[in-house]
Every structure is written in C-alpha cells, then in structure tokens.
Amino acid sequence: MKKSSSKTIRTSDLISIGIYTALYFILVGVAEMIVVLLIPGYSYSYSPVVAALLAGTIFMLMVAKVPKFGAITIMGSVLGIFFFLSGLFPFALIPSVISALLADIIAYIFKYKSKIGLLISYIVFSFNTTGPVVQLLFSPDSYAANLRERGKDTAYIENVFASIANYTGIVVFILLIIAAIAGGLFGQRMMKKHFKKAGIV
C-alpha cells in the first residue's frame, strides 16, 4: 500500500490508526484472558507483559502504515481513555498517554525508520497498559477503595491482593521490558518476512 508523503495526519490515516488500535485493543483483552487462565489467582498485574509480547506486530504495522507524529499517541491514548471511562482510578489514564507520547517522540526522532529506534519506541509504548497495574501495585489502598466503589465485596478484594507481593512490581516491569523486546523483534521480523513482501505496507 502506498503511504502518504504528507506529515499531517489525514482522514485516511485516522481510519488506519482506528483499525490498528482496534486490533491492539483486542490483543490486550486476549492477553488478560491468557494470564487469568495460566496463572492461578487474580493475576491481572501480569497482563501488560503478555500484551507486550503479542502486540509488537500490530505496533510495527501501524507505524509503517502511518509514519507520522501523533499516530502512536492516538493509538495508546485510546486504551487509557477506556480505562478512565471504565471507572478505574483516574491515574490509569496517565501512563497510557505519557508512554504513548514518549514512544511517538522516540519514533519521530528516528524518523519512523530505524529498527533500533522503533524497538525502543515499542518498549516505551508497552507501558501503555500499566495504568491499573501501577495503582494496584503502588497504591493498593486507593485501588481497594476504587473496587469498593465499583461494588466489589471484601472476598473479591482480598483475592485481588492475595497474589501480590512486595517484589511483584519490579518483576512485572522487568518482564514487561523483556516481553516488549521479544514482541518488537518478532513484529519487525514479521514485517520483513511477510507483510512487506505481500505489499501490505
């Protein structure tokens, strides 16, 4: 597909961003289901790790299709807005927007072409899903209060924190970086091996 040479995001670009954002949104949901099925107890804190592993190809495709500043920011901010509208703690929106904007800036600096630059961009972007997790791990009291406001009972809340240890946050973020590197490299390999040859990008 031929990419627009304009640096401004156009209507056609927004359509492409919307499609890839929807696919990304689906993969984040799939990641959460995988984690819940594979890890005993309430283990939502690990879903960003699986999401980073799965979504690398979608990220690389979107950047290749719309290599313009703002595309990554839009894609990442949509999930944060969903967190916010879902009744989660308002702080959940902040990591999504900040990580997406920083990822956009990094990709822009590397002109959306450098493999290393895009990999770094994707690593930063992968923190997009950590808003609820940050609150759960580093502000447990406010997270519990938020759950109570959403109608969750004491047994549910106790189950949420049963699998959380003092070191969980560090483990999650280390695993997230490793998964993002693996997911990003896989995405770049898929781009080179399949999508470019097929003329998708």
PDB file of N, CA, C and O in Angstrom, residues 98-150:
ATOM      1  N   ILE A  98       1.194   9.208  28.602  1.00  0.00           N
ATOM      2  CA  ILE A  98       2.615   9.562  28.680  1.00  0.00           C
ATOM      3  C   ILE A  98       3.470   8.563  27.899  1.00  0.00           C
ATOM      4  O   ILE A  98       4.353   8.961  27.125  1.00  0.00           O
ATOM      5  N   SER A  99       3.237   7.268  28.087  1.00  0.00           N
ATOM      6  CA  SER A  99       4.048   6.268  27.389  1.00  0.00           C
ATOM      7  C   SER A  99       3.837   6.349  25.878  1.00  0.00           C
ATOM      8  O   SER A  99       4.797   6.225  25.099  1.00  0.00           O
ATOM      9  N   ALA A 100       2.606   6.591  25.444  1.00  0.00           N
ATOM     10  CA  ALA A 100       2.326   6.705  24.009  1.00  0.00           C
ATOM     11  C   ALA A 100       2.987   7.943  23.410  1.00  0.00           C
ATOM     12  O   ALA A 100       3.566   7.889  22.320  1.00  0.00           O
ATOM     13  N   LEU A 101       2.918   9.061  24.131  1.00  0.00           N
ATOM     14  CA  LEU A 101       3.540  10.297  23.647  1.00  0.00           C
ATOM     15  C   LEU A 101       5.055  10.153  23.570  1.00  0.00           C
ATOM     16  O   LEU A 101       5.679  10.558  22.578  1.00  0.00           O
ATOM     17  N   LEU A 102       5.662   9.571  24.619  1.00  0.00           N
ATOM     18  CA  LEU A 102       7.116   9.378  24.607  1.00  0.00           C
ATOM     19  C   LEU A 102       7.531   8.425  23.489  1.00  0.00           C
ATOM     20  O   LEU A 102       8.543   8.646  22.820  1.00  0.00           O
ATOM     21  N   ALA A 103       6.747   7.384  23.278  1.00  0.00           N
ATOM     22  CA  ALA A 103       7.039   6.440  22.197  1.00  0.00           C
ATOM     23  C   ALA A 103       6.955   7.140  20.844  1.00  0.00           C
ATOM     24  O   ALA A 103       7.767   6.886  19.942  1.00  0.00           O
ATOM     25  N   ASP A 104       5.993   8.042  20.699  1.00  0.00           N
ATOM     26  CA  ASP A 104       5.835   8.812  19.473  1.00  0.00           C
ATOM     27  C   ASP A 104       7.038   9.712  19.245  1.00  0.00           C
ATOM     28  O   ASP A 104       7.562   9.825  18.125  1.00  0.00           O
ATOM     29  N   ILE A 105       7.482  10.356  20.304  1.00  0.00           N
ATOM     30  CA  ILE A 105       8.647  11.259  20.212  1.00  0.00           C
ATOM     31  C   ILE A 105       9.894  10.480  19.802  1.00  0.00           C
ATOM     32  O   ILE A 105      10.678  10.911  18.942  1.00  0.00           O
ATOM     33  N   ILE A 106      10.096   9.322  20.417  1.00  0.00           N
ATOM     34  CA  ILE A 106      11.265   8.493  20.093  1.00  0.00           C
ATOM     35  C   ILE A 106      11.226   8.052  18.631  1.00  0.00           C
ATOM     36  O   ILE A 106      12.222   8.147  17.912  1.00  0.00           O
ATOM     37  N   ALA A 107      10.069   7.577  18.189  1.00  0.00           N
ATOM     38  CA  ALA A 107       9.939   7.148  16.791  1.00  0.00           C
ATOM     39  C   ALA A 107      10.164   8.319  15.844  1.00  0.00           C
ATOM     40  O   ALA A 107      10.785   8.162  14.778  1.00  0.00           O
ATOM     41  N   TYR A 108       9.676   9.497  16.215  1.00  0.00           N
ATOM     42  CA  TYR A 108       9.843  10.695  15.388  1.00  0.00           C
ATOM     43  C   TYR A 108      11.321  11.072  15.278  1.00  0.00           C
ATOM     44  O   TYR A 108      11.807  11.418  14.187  1.00  0.00           O
ATOM     45  N   ILE A 109      12.039  10.997  16.397  1.00  0.00           N
ATOM     46  CA  ILE A 109      13.471  11.313  16.384  1.00  0.00           C
ATOM     47  C   ILE A 109      14.216  10.411  15.413  1.00  0.00           C
ATOM     48  O   ILE A 109      15.128  10.834  14.698  1.00  0.00           O
ATOM     49  N   PHE A 110      13.803   9.153  15.370  1.00  0.00           N
ATOM     50  CA  PHE A 110      14.438   8.186  14.458  1.00  0.00           C
ATOM     51  C   PHE A 110      13.745   8.134  13.094  1.00  0.00           C
ATOM     52  O   PHE A 110      13.983   7.210  12.316  1.00  0.00           O
ATOM     53  N   LYS A 111      12.871   9.118  12.849  1.00  0.00           N
ATOM     54  CA  LYS A 111      12.188   9.277  11.563  1.00  0.00           C
ATOM     55  C   LYS A 111      11.327   8.061  11.187  1.00  0.00           C
ATOM     56  O   LYS A 111      11.063   7.803  10.016  1.00  0.00           O
ATOM     57  N   TYR A 112      10.890   7.305  12.170  1.00  0.00           N
ATOM     58  CA  TYR A 112       9.996   6.160  11.978  1.00  0.00           C
ATOM     59  C   TYR A 112      10.588   5.106  11.052  1.00  0.00           C
ATOM     60  O   TYR A 112       9.854   4.329  10.447  1.00  0.00           O
ATOM     61  N   LYS A 113      11.923   5.061  10.958  1.00  0.00           N
ATOM     62  CA  LYS A 113      12.566   4.125  10.040  1.00  0.00           C
ATOM     63  C   LYS A 113      13.571   3.208  10.720  1.00  0.00           C
ATOM     64  O   LYS A 113      13.745   2.063  10.302  1.00  0.00           O
ATOM     65  N   SER A 114      14.252   3.697  11.746  1.00  0.00           N
ATOM     66  CA  SER A 114      15.293   2.920  12.405  1.00  0.00           C
ATOM     67  C   SER A 114      14.700   1.737  13.168  1.00  0.00           C
ATOM     68  O   SER A 114      13.778   1.895  13.976  1.00  0.00           O
ATOM     69  N   LYS A 115      15.229   0.544  12.937  1.00  0.00           N
ATOM     70  CA  LYS A 115      14.735  -0.637  13.650  1.00  0.00           C
ATOM     71  C   LYS A 115      14.985  -0.513  15.146  1.00  0.00           C
ATOM     72  O   LYS A 115      14.125  -0.869  15.965  1.00  0.00           O
ATOM     73  N   ILE A 116      16.175  -0.021  15.493  1.00  0.00           N
ATOM     74  CA  ILE A 116      16.500   0.143  16.913  1.00  0.00           C
ATOM     75  C   ILE A 116      15.595   1.207  17.524  1.00  0.00           C
ATOM     76  O   ILE A 116      15.073   1.040  18.629  1.00  0.00           O
ATOM     77  N   GLY A 117      15.410   2.298  16.802  1.00  0.00           N
ATOM     78  CA  GLY A 117      14.556   3.376  17.292  1.00  0.00           C
ATOM     79  C   GLY A 117      13.129   2.920  17.507  1.00  0.00           C
ATOM     80  O   GLY A 117      12.500   3.238  18.528  1.00  0.00           O
ATOM     81  N   LEU A 118      12.602   2.153  16.559  1.00  0.00           N
ATOM     82  CA  LEU A 118      11.232   1.662  16.673  1.00  0.00           C
ATOM     83  C   LEU A 118      11.111   0.621  17.784  1.00  0.00           C
ATOM     84  O   LEU A 118      10.073   0.523  18.445  1.00  0.00           O
ATOM     85  N   LEU A 119      12.165  -0.161  17.993  1.00  0.00           N
ATOM     86  CA  LEU A 119      12.145  -1.134  19.075  1.00  0.00           C
ATOM     87  C   LEU A 119      12.109  -0.425  20.428  1.00  0.00           C
ATOM     88  O   LEU A 119      11.328  -0.803  21.318  1.00  0.00           O
ATOM     89  N   ILE A 120      12.928   0.613  20.576  1.00  0.00           N
ATOM     90  CA  ILE A 120      12.913   1.400  21.815  1.00  0.00           C
ATOM     91  C   ILE A 120      11.547   2.052  21.990  1.00  0.00           C
ATOM     92  O   ILE A 120      10.991   2.083  23.091  1.00  0.00           O
ATOM     93  N   SER A 121      11.014   2.564  20.907  1.00  0.00           N
ATOM     94  CA  SER A 121       9.693   3.185  20.940  1.00  0.00           C
ATOM     95  C   SER A 121       8.640   2.192  21.430  1.00  0.00           C
ATOM     96  O   SER A 121       7.785   2.517  22.258  1.00  0.00           O
ATOM     97  N   TYR A 122       8.725   0.962  20.919  1.00  0.00           N
ATOM     98  CA  TYR A 122       7.739  -0.051  21.310  1.00  0.00           C
ATOM     99  C   TYR A 122       7.882  -0.450  22.776  1.00  0.00           C
ATOM    100  O   TYR A 122       6.888  -0.693  23.463  1.00  0.00           O
ATOM    101  N   ILE A 123       9.114  -0.522  23.252  1.00  0.00           N
ATOM    102  CA  ILE A 123       9.338  -0.837  24.670  1.00  0.00           C
ATOM    103  C   ILE A 123       8.658   0.197  25.551  1.00  0.00           C
ATOM    104  O   ILE A 123       7.965  -0.136  26.517  1.00  0.00           O
ATOM    105  N   VAL A 124       8.853   1.469  25.209  1.00  0.00           N
ATOM    106  CA  VAL A 124       8.218   2.545  25.981  1.00  0.00           C
ATOM    107  C   VAL A 124       6.701   2.481  25.824  1.00  0.00           C
ATOM    108  O   VAL A 124       5.953   2.614  26.800  1.00  0.00           O
ATOM    109  N   PHE A 125       6.239   2.248  24.605  1.00  0.00           N
ATOM    110  CA  PHE A 125       4.804   2.167  24.338  1.00  0.00           C
ATOM    111  C   PHE A 125       4.139   1.049  25.145  1.00  0.00           C
ATOM    112  O   PHE A 125       2.975   1.169  25.541  1.00  0.00           O
ATOM    113  N   SER A 126       4.860  -0.029  25.388  1.00  0.00           N
ATOM    114  CA  SER A 126       4.291  -1.182  26.074  1.00  0.00           C
ATOM    115  C   SER A 126       3.870  -0.884  27.509  1.00  0.00           C
ATOM    116  O   SER A 126       3.089  -1.643  28.095  1.00  0.00           O
ATOM    117  N   PHE A 127       4.371   0.203  28.069  1.00  0.00           N
ATOM    118  CA  PHE A 127       3.936   0.611  29.408  1.00  0.00           C
ATOM    119  C   PHE A 127       2.547   1.246  29.354  1.00  0.00           C
ATOM    120  O   PHE A 127       1.990   1.620  30.382  1.00  0.00           O
ATOM    121  N   ASN A 128       2.002   1.328  28.152  1.00  0.00           N
ATOM    122  CA  ASN A 128       0.678   1.890  27.925  1.00  0.00           C
ATOM    123  C   ASN A 128      -0.418   1.179  28.719  1.00  0.00           C
ATOM    124  O   ASN A 128      -1.408   1.786  29.111  1.00  0.00           O
ATOM    125  N   THR A 129      -0.227  -0.106  28.969  1.00  0.00           N
ATOM    126  CA  THR A 129      -1.261  -0.903  29.636  1.00  0.00           C
ATOM    127  C   THR A 129      -1.084  -0.990  31.151  1.00  0.00           C
ATOM    128  O   THR A 129      -1.834  -1.716  31.817  1.00  0.00           O
ATOM    129  N   THR A 130      -0.135  -0.259  31.698  1.00  0.00           N
ATOM    130  CA  THR A 130       0.209  -0.446  33.113  1.00  0.00           C
ATOM    131  C   THR A 130      -0.561   0.455  34.073  1.00  0.00           C
ATOM    132  O   THR A 130      -0.359   0.358  35.276  1.00  0.00           O
ATOM    133  N   GLY A 131      -1.438   1.319  33.563  1.00  0.00           N
ATOM    134  CA  GLY A 131      -2.151   2.244  34.445  1.00  0.00           C
ATOM    135  C   GLY A 131      -2.832   1.578  35.625  1.00  0.00           C
ATOM    136  O   GLY A 131      -2.524   1.894  36.796  1.00  0.00           O
ATOM    137  N   PRO A 132      -3.734   0.623  35.393  1.00  0.00           N
ATOM    138  CA  PRO A 132      -4.393  -0.063  36.503  1.00  0.00           C
ATOM    139  C   PRO A 132      -3.410  -0.842  37.371  1.00  0.00           C
ATOM    140  O   PRO A 132      -3.591  -0.960  38.582  1.00  0.00           O
ATOM    141  N   VAL A 133      -2.362  -1.398  36.738  1.00  0.00           N
ATOM    142  CA  VAL A 133      -1.381  -2.192  37.462  1.00  0.00           C
ATOM    143  C   VAL A 133      -0.555  -1.322  38.401  1.00  0.00           C
ATOM    144  O   VAL A 133      -0.254  -1.706  39.536  1.00  0.00           O
ATOM    145  N   VAL A 134      -0.186  -0.134  37.938  1.00  0.00           N
ATOM    146  CA  VAL A 134       0.575   0.798  38.775  1.00  0.00           C
ATOM    147  C   VAL A 134      -0.199   1.126  40.039  1.00  0.00           C
ATOM    148  O   VAL A 134       0.346   1.134  41.148  1.00  0.00           O
ATOM    149  N   GLN A 135      -1.476   1.382  39.877  1.00  0.00           N
ATOM    150  CA  GLN A 135      -2.304   1.684  41.039  1.00  0.00           C
ATOM    151  C   GLN A 135      -2.405   0.471  41.961  1.00  0.00           C
ATOM    152  O   GLN A 135      -2.308   0.591  43.183  1.00  0.00           O
ATOM    153  N   LEU A 136      -2.598  -0.704  41.380  1.00  0.00           N
ATOM    154  CA  LEU A 136      -2.727  -1.928  42.162  1.00  0.00           C
ATOM    155  C   LEU A 136      -1.465  -2.209  42.968  1.00  0.00           C
ATOM    156  O   LEU A 136      -1.531  -2.564  44.154  1.00  0.00           O
ATOM    157  N   LEU A 137      -0.292  -2.018  42.343  1.00  0.00           N
ATOM    158  CA  LEU A 137       0.967  -2.377  42.977  1.00  0.00           C
ATOM    159  C   LEU A 137       1.510  -1.304  43.915  1.00  0.00           C
ATOM    160  O   LEU A 137       2.103  -1.613  44.944  1.00  0.00           O
ATOM    161  N   PHE A 138       1.296  -0.040  43.558  1.00  0.00           N
ATOM    162  CA  PHE A 138       1.941   1.031  44.306  1.00  0.00           C
ATOM    163  C   PHE A 138       0.976   1.906  45.104  1.00  0.00           C
ATOM    164  O   PHE A 138       1.402   2.748  45.889  1.00  0.00           O
ATOM    165  N   SER A 139      -0.310   1.720  44.896  1.00  0.00           N
ATOM    166  CA  SER A 139      -1.305   2.447  45.689  1.00  0.00           C
ATOM    167  C   SER A 139      -2.470   1.507  46.012  1.00  0.00           C
ATOM    168  O   SER A 139      -3.603   1.751  45.608  1.00  0.00           O
ATOM    169  N   PRO A 140      -2.162   0.436  46.742  1.00  0.00           N
ATOM    170  CA  PRO A 140      -3.176  -0.596  46.994  1.00  0.00           C
ATOM    171  C   PRO A 140      -4.417  -0.096  47.732  1.00  0.00           C
ATOM    172  O   PRO A 140      -5.522  -0.569  47.470  1.00  0.00           O
ATOM    173  N   ASP A 141      -4.226   0.865  48.650  1.00  0.00           N
ATOM    174  CA  ASP A 141      -5.371   1.375  49.406  1.00  0.00           C
ATOM    175  C   ASP A 141      -6.380   2.058  48.481  1.00  0.00           C
ATOM    176  O   ASP A 141      -7.594   1.847  48.593  1.00  0.00           O
ATOM    177  N   SER A 142      -5.872   2.896  47.577  1.00  0.00           N
ATOM    178  CA  SER A 142      -6.770   3.594  46.659  1.00  0.00           C
ATOM    179  C   SER A 142      -7.397   2.618  45.676  1.00  0.00           C
ATOM    180  O   SER A 142      -8.548   2.770  45.272  1.00  0.00           O
ATOM    181  N   TYR A 143      -6.646   1.564  45.308  1.00  0.00           N
ATOM    182  CA  TYR A 143      -7.184   0.557  44.389  1.00  0.00           C
ATOM    183  C   TYR A 143      -8.323  -0.200  45.069  1.00  0.00           C
ATOM    184  O   TYR A 143      -9.376  -0.451  44.453  1.00  0.00           O
ATOM    185  N   ALA A 144      -8.112  -0.551  46.337  1.00  0.00           N
ATOM    186  CA  ALA A 144      -9.157  -1.256  47.089  1.00  0.00           C
ATOM    187  C   ALA A 144     -10.392  -0.378  47.236  1.00  0.00           C
ATOM    188  O   ALA A 144     -11.533  -0.855  47.108  1.00  0.00           O
ATOM    189  N   ALA A 145     -10.162   0.910  47.509  1.00  0.00           N
ATOM    190  CA  ALA A 145     -11.289   1.837  47.650  1.00  0.00           C
ATOM    191  C   ALA A 145     -12.053   1.950  46.340  1.00  0.00           C
ATOM    192  O   ALA A 145     -13.290   2.004  46.327  1.00  0.00           O
ATOM    193  N   ASN A 146     -11.307   1.951  45.225  1.00  0.00           N
ATOM    194  CA  ASN A 146     -11.930   2.026  43.910  1.00  0.00           C
ATOM    195  C   ASN A 146     -12.776   0.790  43.635  1.00  0.00           C
ATOM    196  O   ASN A 146     -13.881   0.884  43.081  1.00  0.00           O
ATOM    197  N   LEU A 147     -12.278  -0.376  44.054  1.00  0.00           N
ATOM    198  CA  LEU A 147     -13.041  -1.613  43.874  1.00  0.00           C
ATOM    199  C   LEU A 147     -14.324  -1.588  44.698  1.00  0.00           C
ATOM    200  O   LEU A 147     -15.381  -2.026  44.226  1.00  0.00           O
ATOM    201  N   ARG A 148     -14.237  -1.068  45.911  1.00  0.00           N
ATOM    202  CA  ARG A 148     -15.435  -0.979  46.744  1.00  0.00           C
ATOM    203  C   ARG A 148     -16.470  -0.043  46.123  1.00  0.00           C
ATOM    204  O   ARG A 148     -17.677  -0.322  46.154  1.00  0.00           O
ATOM    205  N   GLU A 149     -15.988   1.052  45.539  1.00  0.00           N
ATOM    206  CA  GLU A 149     -16.900   1.996  44.882  1.00  0.00           C
ATOM    207  C   GLU A 149     -17.584   1.354  43.680  1.00  0.00           C
ATOM    208  O   GLU A 149     -18.703   1.737  43.308  1.00  0.00           O
ATOM    209  N   ARG A 150     -16.930   0.370  43.094  1.00  0.00           N
ATOM    210  CA  ARG A 150     -17.483  -0.334  41.936  1.00  0.00           C
ATOM    211  C   ARG A 150     -18.331  -1.535  42.340  1.00  0.00           C
ATOM    212  O   ARG A 150     -18.741  -2.322  41.503  1.00  0.00           O
TER     213      ARG A 150
END
